[in-house]
Short mmCIF file of C-alpha atoms in Angstrom, two decimals:
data_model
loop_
_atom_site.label_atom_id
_atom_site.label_comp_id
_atom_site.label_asym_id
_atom_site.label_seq_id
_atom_site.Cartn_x
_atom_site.Cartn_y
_atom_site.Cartn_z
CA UNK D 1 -13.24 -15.35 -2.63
CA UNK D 2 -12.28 -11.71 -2.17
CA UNK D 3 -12.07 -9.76 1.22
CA UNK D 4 -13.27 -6.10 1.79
CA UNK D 5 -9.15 -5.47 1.39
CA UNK D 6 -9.19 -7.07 -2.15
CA UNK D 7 -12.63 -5.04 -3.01
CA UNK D 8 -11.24 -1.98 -2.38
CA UNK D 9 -8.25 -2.59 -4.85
CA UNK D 10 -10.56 -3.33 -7.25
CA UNK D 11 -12.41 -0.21 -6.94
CA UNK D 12 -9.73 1.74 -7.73
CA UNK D 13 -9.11 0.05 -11.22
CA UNK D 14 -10.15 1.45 -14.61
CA UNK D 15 -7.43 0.08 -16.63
CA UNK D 16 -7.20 -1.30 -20.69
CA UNK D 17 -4.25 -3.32 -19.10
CA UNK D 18 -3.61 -3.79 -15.44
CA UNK D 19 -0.92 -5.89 -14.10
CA UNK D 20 -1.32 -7.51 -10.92
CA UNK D 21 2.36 -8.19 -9.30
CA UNK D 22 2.55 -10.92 -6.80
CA UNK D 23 -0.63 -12.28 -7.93
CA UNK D 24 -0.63 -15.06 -5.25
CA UNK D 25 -4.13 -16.69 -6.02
CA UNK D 26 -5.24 -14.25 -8.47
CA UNK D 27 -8.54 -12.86 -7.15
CA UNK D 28 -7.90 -9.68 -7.96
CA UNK D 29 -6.91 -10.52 -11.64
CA UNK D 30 -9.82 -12.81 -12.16
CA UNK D 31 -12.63 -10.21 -10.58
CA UNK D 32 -11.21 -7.31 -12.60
CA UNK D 33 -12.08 -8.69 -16.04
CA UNK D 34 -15.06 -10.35 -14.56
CA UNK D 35 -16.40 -6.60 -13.46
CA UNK D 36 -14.60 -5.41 -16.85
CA UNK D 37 -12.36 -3.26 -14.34
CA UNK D 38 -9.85 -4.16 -16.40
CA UNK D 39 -9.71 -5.09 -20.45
CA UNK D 40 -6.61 -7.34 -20.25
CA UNK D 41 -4.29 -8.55 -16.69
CA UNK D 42 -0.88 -9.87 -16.53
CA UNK D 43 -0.41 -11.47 -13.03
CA UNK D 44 3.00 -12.07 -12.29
CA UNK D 45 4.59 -13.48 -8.87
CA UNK D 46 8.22 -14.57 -8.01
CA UNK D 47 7.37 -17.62 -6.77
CA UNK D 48 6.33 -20.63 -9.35
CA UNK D 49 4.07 -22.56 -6.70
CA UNK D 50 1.40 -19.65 -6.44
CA UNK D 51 1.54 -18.70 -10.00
CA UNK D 52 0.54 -22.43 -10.82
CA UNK D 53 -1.86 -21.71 -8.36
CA UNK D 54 -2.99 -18.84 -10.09
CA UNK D 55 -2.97 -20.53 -13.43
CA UNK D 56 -5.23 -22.96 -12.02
CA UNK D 57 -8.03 -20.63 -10.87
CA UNK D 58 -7.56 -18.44 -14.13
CA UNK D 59 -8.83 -22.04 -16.17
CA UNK D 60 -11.24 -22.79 -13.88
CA UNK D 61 -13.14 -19.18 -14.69
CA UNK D 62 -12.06 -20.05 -18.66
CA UNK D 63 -9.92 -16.56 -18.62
CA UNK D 64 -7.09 -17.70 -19.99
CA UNK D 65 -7.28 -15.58 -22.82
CA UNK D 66 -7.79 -12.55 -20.78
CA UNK D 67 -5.33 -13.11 -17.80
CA UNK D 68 -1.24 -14.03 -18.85
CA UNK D 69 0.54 -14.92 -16.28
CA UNK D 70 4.05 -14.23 -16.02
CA UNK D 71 6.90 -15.71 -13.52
CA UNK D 72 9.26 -12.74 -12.60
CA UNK D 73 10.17 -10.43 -9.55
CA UNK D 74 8.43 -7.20 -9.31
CA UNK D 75 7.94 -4.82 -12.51
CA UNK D 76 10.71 -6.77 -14.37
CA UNK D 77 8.29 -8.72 -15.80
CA UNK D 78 6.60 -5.92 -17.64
CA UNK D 79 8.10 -2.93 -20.11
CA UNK D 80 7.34 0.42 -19.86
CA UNK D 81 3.65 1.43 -20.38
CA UNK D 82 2.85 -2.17 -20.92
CA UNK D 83 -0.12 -2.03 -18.12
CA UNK D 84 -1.71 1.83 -17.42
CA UNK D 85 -2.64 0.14 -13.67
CA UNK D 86 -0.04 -1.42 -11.51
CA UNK D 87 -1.19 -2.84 -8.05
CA UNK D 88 1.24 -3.95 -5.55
CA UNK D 89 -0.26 -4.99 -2.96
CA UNK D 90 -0.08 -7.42 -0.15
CA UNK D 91 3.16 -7.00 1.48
CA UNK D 92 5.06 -4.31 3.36
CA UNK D 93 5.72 -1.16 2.42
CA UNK D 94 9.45 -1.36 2.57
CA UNK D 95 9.35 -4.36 -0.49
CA UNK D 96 6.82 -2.17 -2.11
CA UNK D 97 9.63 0.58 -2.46
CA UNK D 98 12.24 -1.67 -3.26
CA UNK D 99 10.19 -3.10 -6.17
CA UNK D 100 9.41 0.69 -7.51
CA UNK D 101 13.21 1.50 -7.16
CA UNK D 102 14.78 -1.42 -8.51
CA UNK D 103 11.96 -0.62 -12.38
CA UNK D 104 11.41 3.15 -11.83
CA UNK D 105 11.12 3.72 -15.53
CA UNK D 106 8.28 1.03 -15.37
CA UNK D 107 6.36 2.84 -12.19
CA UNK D 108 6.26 6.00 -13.68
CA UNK D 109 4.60 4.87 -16.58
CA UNK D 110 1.70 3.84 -15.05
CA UNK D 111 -0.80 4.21 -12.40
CA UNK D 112 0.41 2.46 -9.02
CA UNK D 113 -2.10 0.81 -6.91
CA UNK D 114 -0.50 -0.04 -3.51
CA UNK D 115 -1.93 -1.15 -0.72
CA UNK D 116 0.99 -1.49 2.02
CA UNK D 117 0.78 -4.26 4.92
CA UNK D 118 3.52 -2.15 6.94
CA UNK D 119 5.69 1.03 6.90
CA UNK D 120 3.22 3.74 5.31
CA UNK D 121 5.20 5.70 6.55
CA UNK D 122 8.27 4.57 4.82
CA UNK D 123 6.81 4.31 1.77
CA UNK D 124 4.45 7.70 1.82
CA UNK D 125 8.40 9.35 2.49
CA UNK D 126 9.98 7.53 -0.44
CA UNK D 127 6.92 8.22 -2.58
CA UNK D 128 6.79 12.11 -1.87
CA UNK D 129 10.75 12.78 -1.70
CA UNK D 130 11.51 11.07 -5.34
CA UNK D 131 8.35 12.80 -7.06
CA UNK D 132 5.71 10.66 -7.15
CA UNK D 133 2.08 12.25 -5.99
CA UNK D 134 -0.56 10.54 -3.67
CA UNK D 135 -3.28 10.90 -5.96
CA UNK D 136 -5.99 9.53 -2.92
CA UNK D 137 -5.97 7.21 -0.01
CA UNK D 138 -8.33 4.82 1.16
CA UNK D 139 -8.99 2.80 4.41
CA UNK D 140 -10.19 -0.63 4.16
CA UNK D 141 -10.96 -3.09 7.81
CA UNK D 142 -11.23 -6.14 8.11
CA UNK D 143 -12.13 -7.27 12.09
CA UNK D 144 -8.96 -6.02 13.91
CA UNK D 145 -6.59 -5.12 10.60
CA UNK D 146 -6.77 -1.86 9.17
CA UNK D 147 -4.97 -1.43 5.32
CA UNK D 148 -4.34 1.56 3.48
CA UNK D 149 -4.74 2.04 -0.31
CA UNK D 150 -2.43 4.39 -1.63
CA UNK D 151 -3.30 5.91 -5.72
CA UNK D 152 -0.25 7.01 -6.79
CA UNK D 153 1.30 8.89 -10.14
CA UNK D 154 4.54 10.22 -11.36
CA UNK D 155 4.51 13.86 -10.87
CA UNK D 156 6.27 16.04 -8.03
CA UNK D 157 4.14 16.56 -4.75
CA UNK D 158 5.01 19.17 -2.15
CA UNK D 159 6.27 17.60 1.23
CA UNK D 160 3.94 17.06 4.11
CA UNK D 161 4.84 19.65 6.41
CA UNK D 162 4.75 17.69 9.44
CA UNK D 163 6.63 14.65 10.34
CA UNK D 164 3.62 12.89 11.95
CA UNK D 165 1.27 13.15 8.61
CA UNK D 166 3.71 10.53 7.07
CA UNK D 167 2.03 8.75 9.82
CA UNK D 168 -1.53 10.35 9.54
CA UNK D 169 -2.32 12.32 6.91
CA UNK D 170 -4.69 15.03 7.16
CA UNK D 171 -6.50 14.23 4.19
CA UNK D 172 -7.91 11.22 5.59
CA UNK D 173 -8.92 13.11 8.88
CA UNK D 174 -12.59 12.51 7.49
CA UNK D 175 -12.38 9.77 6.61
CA UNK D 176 -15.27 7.13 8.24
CA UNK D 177 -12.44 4.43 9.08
CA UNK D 178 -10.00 7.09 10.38
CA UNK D 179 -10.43 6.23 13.95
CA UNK D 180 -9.64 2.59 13.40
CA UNK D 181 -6.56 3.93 11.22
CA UNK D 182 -5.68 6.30 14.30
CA UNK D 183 -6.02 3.40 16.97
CA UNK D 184 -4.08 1.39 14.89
CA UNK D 185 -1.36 4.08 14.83
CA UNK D 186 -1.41 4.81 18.28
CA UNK D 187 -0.66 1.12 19.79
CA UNK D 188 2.13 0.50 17.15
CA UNK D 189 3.65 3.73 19.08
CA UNK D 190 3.00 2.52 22.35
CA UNK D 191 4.42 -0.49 20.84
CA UNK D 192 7.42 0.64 19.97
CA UNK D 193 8.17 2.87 23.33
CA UNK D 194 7.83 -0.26 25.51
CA UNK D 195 9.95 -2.03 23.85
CA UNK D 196 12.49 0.53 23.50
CA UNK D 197 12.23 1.04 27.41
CA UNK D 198 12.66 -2.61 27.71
CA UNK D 199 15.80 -2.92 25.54
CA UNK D 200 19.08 -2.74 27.32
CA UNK D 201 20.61 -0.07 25.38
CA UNK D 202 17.65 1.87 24.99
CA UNK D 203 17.94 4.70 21.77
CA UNK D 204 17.08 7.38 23.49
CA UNK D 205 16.78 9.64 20.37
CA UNK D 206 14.31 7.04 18.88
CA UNK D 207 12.50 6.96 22.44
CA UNK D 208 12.10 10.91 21.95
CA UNK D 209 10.59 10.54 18.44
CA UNK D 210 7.96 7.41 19.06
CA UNK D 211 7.07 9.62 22.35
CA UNK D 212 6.11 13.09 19.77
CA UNK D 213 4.09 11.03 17.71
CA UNK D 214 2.13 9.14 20.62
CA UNK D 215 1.34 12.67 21.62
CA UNK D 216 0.82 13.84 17.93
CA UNK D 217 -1.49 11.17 17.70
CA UNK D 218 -3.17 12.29 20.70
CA UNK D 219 -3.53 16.11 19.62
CA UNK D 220 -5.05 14.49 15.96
CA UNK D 221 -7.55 12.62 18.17
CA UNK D 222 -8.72 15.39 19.86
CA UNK D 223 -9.31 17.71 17.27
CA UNK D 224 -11.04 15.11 14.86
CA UNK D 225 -13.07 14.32 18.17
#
């Protein structure tokens, strides 16, 4: 039932109350009261058809008194300080961000767990620039797919001082899944230059800026060796 991507969520949970938005099947809710991770979940999702799907495996583990589930988008479903743990998780970084902007009051009352399916970098900028701190990161693989887990609090943290370690941050230079992380990095770059150089109108300033972090990228690899 859970993946090395859902384990590593749950690792990261210590909560009375954790709420577990877009709950989809509700692994993660169910296995954090069965580890006693958490004391109490609400698992909300936006959509009713995995919710009842949720519901479903939430009776079958007789948790029903443990686990509320709740039909909502994003932290609208809960108040402020209602859960001490929120994990988002999932789905790209981009909706993460919208979700924490559209209930800030909500997301700074409580730990965020996010683990980001796209745009770190997006949503390490966002983070940083409207004073939330990146308590700790984490790299979780699973075959070919590389995920980050993101620990974050409200709290002002001082801007990275380099563009490229929105991409890459140093901190996880040591890291024993950094390489996969930096591979990963690299042919999203490469990725984007060739199709850039394939596009009629080709954006030459973003050409110039996907071509510094390739060789960023390459400098990083070097001196982590």
């Amino acid at each position: 039932m859970l993946t090395p991507r859902l384990n590593c969520i749950i690792n990261y949970v210590n909560a009375d109350t954790a709420a577990d938005i877009g709950t989809d099947h509700a692994y993660v809710s169910i296995e954090l009261i069965r580890s006693g991770r958490a004391g109490r979940v609400i698992a909300s999702d936006v959509r009713k058809g995995p919710l009842a799907a949720a519901e479903g495996h939430i009776k079958k583990y007789g948790l029903c008194n443990k686990i509320e589930t709740r039909l909502g988008s994003g932290l609208s479903v809960l108040k402020p300080r209602e859960a001490d743990t929120i994990i988002i998780a999932g789905m790209g970084g981009e909706l993460i961000e919208d979700i924490i902007r559209a209930d800030e009051k909500v997301a700074r009352a409580s730990t965020l767990i996010l683990q980001p399916m796209n745009s770190q970098y997006e949503l390490r900028k966002y983070l940083i620039n409207n004073d939330f701190t990146i308590e700790k990161e984490d790299i979780e693989c699973e075959g070919h797919r590389v995920y980050n887990l993101l620990v974050v609090k409200n709290g002002k943290q001082e801007p990275f001082e380099r563009d490229i370690d929105y991409h890459l941050p140093v901190y996880l230079y040591n890291h024993e899944k950094f390489g996969a992380l930096l591979e990963k990095k690299q042919r999203e770059f490469i990725k984007i230059i060739k199709g850039l150089e394939k596009s009629e109108k080709c954006d030459i300033i973003k050409m110039d800026y996907f071509e510094k972090c390739r060789m960023a990228s390459e400098d990083i690899k070097n001196a982590v060796g």
